mmCIF file of C-alpha atoms in Angstrom:
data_model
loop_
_atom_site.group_PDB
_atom_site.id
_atom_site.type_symbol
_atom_site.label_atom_id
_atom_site.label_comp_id
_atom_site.label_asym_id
_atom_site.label_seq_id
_atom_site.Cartn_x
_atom_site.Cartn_y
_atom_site.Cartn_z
ATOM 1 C CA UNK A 4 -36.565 -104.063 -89.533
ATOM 2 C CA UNK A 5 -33.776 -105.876 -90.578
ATOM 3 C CA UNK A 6 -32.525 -109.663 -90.388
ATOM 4 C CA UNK A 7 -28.801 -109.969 -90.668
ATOM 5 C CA UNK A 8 -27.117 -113.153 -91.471
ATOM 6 C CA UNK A 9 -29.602 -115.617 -90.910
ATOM 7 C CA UNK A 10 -28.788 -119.404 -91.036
ATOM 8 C CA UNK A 11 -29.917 -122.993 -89.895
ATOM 9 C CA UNK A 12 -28.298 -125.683 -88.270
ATOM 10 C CA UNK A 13 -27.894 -128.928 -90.844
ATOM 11 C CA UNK A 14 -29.768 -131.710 -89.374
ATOM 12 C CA UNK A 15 -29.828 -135.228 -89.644
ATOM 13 C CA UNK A 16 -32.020 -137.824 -91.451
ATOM 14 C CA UNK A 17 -35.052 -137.850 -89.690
ATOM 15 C CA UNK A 18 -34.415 -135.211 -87.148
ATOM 16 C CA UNK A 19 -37.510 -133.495 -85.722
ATOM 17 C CA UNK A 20 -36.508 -129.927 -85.318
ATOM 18 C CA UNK A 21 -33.740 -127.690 -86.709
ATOM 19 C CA UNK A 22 -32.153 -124.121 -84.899
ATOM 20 C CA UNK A 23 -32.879 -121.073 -86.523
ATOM 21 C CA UNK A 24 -30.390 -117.801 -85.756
ATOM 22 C CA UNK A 25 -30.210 -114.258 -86.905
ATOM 23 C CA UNK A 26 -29.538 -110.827 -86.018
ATOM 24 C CA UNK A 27 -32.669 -108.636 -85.985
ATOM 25 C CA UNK A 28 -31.863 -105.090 -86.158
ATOM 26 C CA UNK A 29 -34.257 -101.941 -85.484
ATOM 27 C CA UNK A 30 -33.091 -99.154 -86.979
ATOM 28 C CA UNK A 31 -36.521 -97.356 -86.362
ATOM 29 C CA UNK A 32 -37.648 -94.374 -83.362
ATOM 30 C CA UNK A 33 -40.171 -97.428 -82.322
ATOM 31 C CA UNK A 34 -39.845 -100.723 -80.586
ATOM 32 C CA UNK A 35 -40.775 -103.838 -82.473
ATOM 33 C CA UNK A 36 -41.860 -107.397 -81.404
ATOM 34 C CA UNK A 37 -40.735 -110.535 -83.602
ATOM 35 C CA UNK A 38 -44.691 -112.169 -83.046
ATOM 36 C CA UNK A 39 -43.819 -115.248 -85.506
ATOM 37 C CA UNK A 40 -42.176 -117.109 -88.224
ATOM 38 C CA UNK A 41 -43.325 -119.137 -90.907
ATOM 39 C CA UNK A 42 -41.783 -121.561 -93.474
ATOM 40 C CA UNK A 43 -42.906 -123.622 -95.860
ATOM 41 C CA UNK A 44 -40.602 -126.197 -94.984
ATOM 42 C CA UNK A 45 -41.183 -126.792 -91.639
ATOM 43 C CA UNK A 46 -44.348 -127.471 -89.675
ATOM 44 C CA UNK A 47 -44.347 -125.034 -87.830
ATOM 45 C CA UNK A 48 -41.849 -122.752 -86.314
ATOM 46 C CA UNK A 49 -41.485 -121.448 -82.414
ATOM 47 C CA UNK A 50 -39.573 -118.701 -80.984
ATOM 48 C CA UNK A 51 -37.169 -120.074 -77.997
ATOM 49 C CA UNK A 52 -34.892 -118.623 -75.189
ATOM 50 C CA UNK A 53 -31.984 -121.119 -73.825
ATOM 51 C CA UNK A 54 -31.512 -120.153 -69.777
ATOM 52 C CA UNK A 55 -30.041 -121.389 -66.989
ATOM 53 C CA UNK A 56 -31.931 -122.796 -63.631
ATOM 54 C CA UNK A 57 -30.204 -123.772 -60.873
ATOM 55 C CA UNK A 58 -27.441 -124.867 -62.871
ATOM 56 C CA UNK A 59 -29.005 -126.788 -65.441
ATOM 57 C CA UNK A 60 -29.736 -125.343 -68.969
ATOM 58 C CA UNK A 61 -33.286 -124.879 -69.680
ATOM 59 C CA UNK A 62 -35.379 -124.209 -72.936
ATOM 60 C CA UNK A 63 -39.093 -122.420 -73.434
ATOM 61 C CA UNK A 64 -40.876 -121.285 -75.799
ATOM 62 C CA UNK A 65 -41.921 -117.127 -75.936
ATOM 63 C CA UNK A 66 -45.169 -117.513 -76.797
ATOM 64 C CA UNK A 67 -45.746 -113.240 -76.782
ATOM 65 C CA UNK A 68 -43.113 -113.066 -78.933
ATOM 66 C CA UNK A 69 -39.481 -111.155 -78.576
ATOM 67 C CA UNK A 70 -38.967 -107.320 -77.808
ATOM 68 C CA UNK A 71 -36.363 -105.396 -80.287
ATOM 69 C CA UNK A 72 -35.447 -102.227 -78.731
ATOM 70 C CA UNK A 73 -35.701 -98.744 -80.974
ATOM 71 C CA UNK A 74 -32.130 -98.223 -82.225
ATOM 72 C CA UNK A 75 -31.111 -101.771 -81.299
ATOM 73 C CA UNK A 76 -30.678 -104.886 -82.048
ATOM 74 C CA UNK A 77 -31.503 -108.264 -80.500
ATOM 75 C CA UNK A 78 -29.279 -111.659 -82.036
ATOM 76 C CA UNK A 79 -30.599 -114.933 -81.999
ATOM 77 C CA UNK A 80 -27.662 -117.395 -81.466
ATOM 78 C CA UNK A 81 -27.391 -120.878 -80.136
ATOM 79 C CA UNK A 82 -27.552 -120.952 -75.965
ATOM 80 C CA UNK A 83 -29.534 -117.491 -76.086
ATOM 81 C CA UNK A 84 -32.948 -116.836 -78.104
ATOM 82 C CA UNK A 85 -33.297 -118.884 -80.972
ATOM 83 C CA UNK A 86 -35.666 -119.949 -83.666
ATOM 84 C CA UNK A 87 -36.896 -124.149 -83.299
ATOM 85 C CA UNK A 88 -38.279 -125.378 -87.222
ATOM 86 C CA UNK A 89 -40.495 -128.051 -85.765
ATOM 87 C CA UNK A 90 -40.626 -131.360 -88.665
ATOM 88 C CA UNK A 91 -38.504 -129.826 -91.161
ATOM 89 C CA UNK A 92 -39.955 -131.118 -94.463
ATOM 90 C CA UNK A 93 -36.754 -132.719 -95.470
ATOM 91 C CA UNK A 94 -32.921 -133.111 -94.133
ATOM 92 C CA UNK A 95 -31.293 -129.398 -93.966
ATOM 93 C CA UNK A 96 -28.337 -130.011 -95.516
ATOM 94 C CA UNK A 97 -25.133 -127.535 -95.689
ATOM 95 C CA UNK A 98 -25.670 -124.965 -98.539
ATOM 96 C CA UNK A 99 -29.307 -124.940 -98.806
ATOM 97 C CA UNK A 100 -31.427 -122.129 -98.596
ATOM 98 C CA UNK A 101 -34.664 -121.922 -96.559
ATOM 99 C CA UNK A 102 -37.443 -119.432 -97.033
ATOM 100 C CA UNK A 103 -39.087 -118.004 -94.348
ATOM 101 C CA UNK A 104 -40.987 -114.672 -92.901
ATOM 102 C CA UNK A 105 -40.546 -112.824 -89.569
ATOM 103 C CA UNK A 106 -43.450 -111.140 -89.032
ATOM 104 C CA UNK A 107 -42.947 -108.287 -86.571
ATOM 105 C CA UNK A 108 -46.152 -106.616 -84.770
ATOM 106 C CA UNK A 109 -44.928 -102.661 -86.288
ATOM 107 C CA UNK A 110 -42.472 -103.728 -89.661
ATOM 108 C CA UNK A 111 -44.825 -106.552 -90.549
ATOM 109 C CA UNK A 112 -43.400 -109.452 -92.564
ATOM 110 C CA UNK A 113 -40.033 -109.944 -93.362
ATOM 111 C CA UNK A 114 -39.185 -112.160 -95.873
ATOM 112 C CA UNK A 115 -35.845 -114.023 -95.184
ATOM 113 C CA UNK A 116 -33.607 -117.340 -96.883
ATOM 114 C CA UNK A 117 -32.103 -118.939 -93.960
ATOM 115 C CA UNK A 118 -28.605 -120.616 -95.383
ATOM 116 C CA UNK A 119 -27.839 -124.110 -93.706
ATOM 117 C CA UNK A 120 -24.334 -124.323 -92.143
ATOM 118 C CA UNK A 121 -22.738 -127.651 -91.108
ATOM 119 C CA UNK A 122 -23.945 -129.688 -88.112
ATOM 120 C CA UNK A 123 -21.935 -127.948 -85.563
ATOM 121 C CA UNK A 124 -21.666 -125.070 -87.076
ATOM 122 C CA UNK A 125 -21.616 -122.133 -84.011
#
């Protein structure tokens, strides 16, 4: 498995949770399941899909984790499937570097540095 360009959203002083993004790739003949994510400097950290309903833009959690397709590849991007770091440590500021791991129920754990981009960074 592989997680291209992951980053964070910045957040402000005492903000209580911070968008994760990344493209997870499967190169592999099997599918794969992204089951969790863990960082020392957060919490905890959930796996999210933004949808609409009935016109108004919804958020929930995917508590059984996220499907990656054999061959394929699945991004996590703000208004889609995301990543929420639940009481970040400290402020995520632009240029930082978080650690994390994706662990995946067939690849296993993924290590990963999430870079922090600006505020409104897309």
């Amino acid at each position: 498995m592989q997680v291209q360009s992951p980053w964070l959203r910045a957040t402000p002083p005492g903000a209580q949770v911070a968008g994760g993004f990344a493209t997870l790739v499967n190169p592999g003949d099997q599918a794969d399941r992204l089951l969790r994510v863990e960082s020392p400097e957060a919490a905890r950290v959930e796996l999210h899909e933004t949808f609409a309903e009935g016109g108004v833009m919804r958020m929930r959690a995917l508590p059984d984790g996220l499907a990656v397709p054999a061959h394929g590849q699945v991004e996590l991007k703000p208004g889609s499937y995301h990543l929420m770091f639940i009481q970040p440590r400290q402020p995520l500021t632009p240029g930082m570097q978080v650690p994390a791991t994706l662990v995946f129920e067939h690849a296993g754990a993924v290590p990963v540095r999430f870079q922090v981009r600006a505020l409104g960074a897309r």
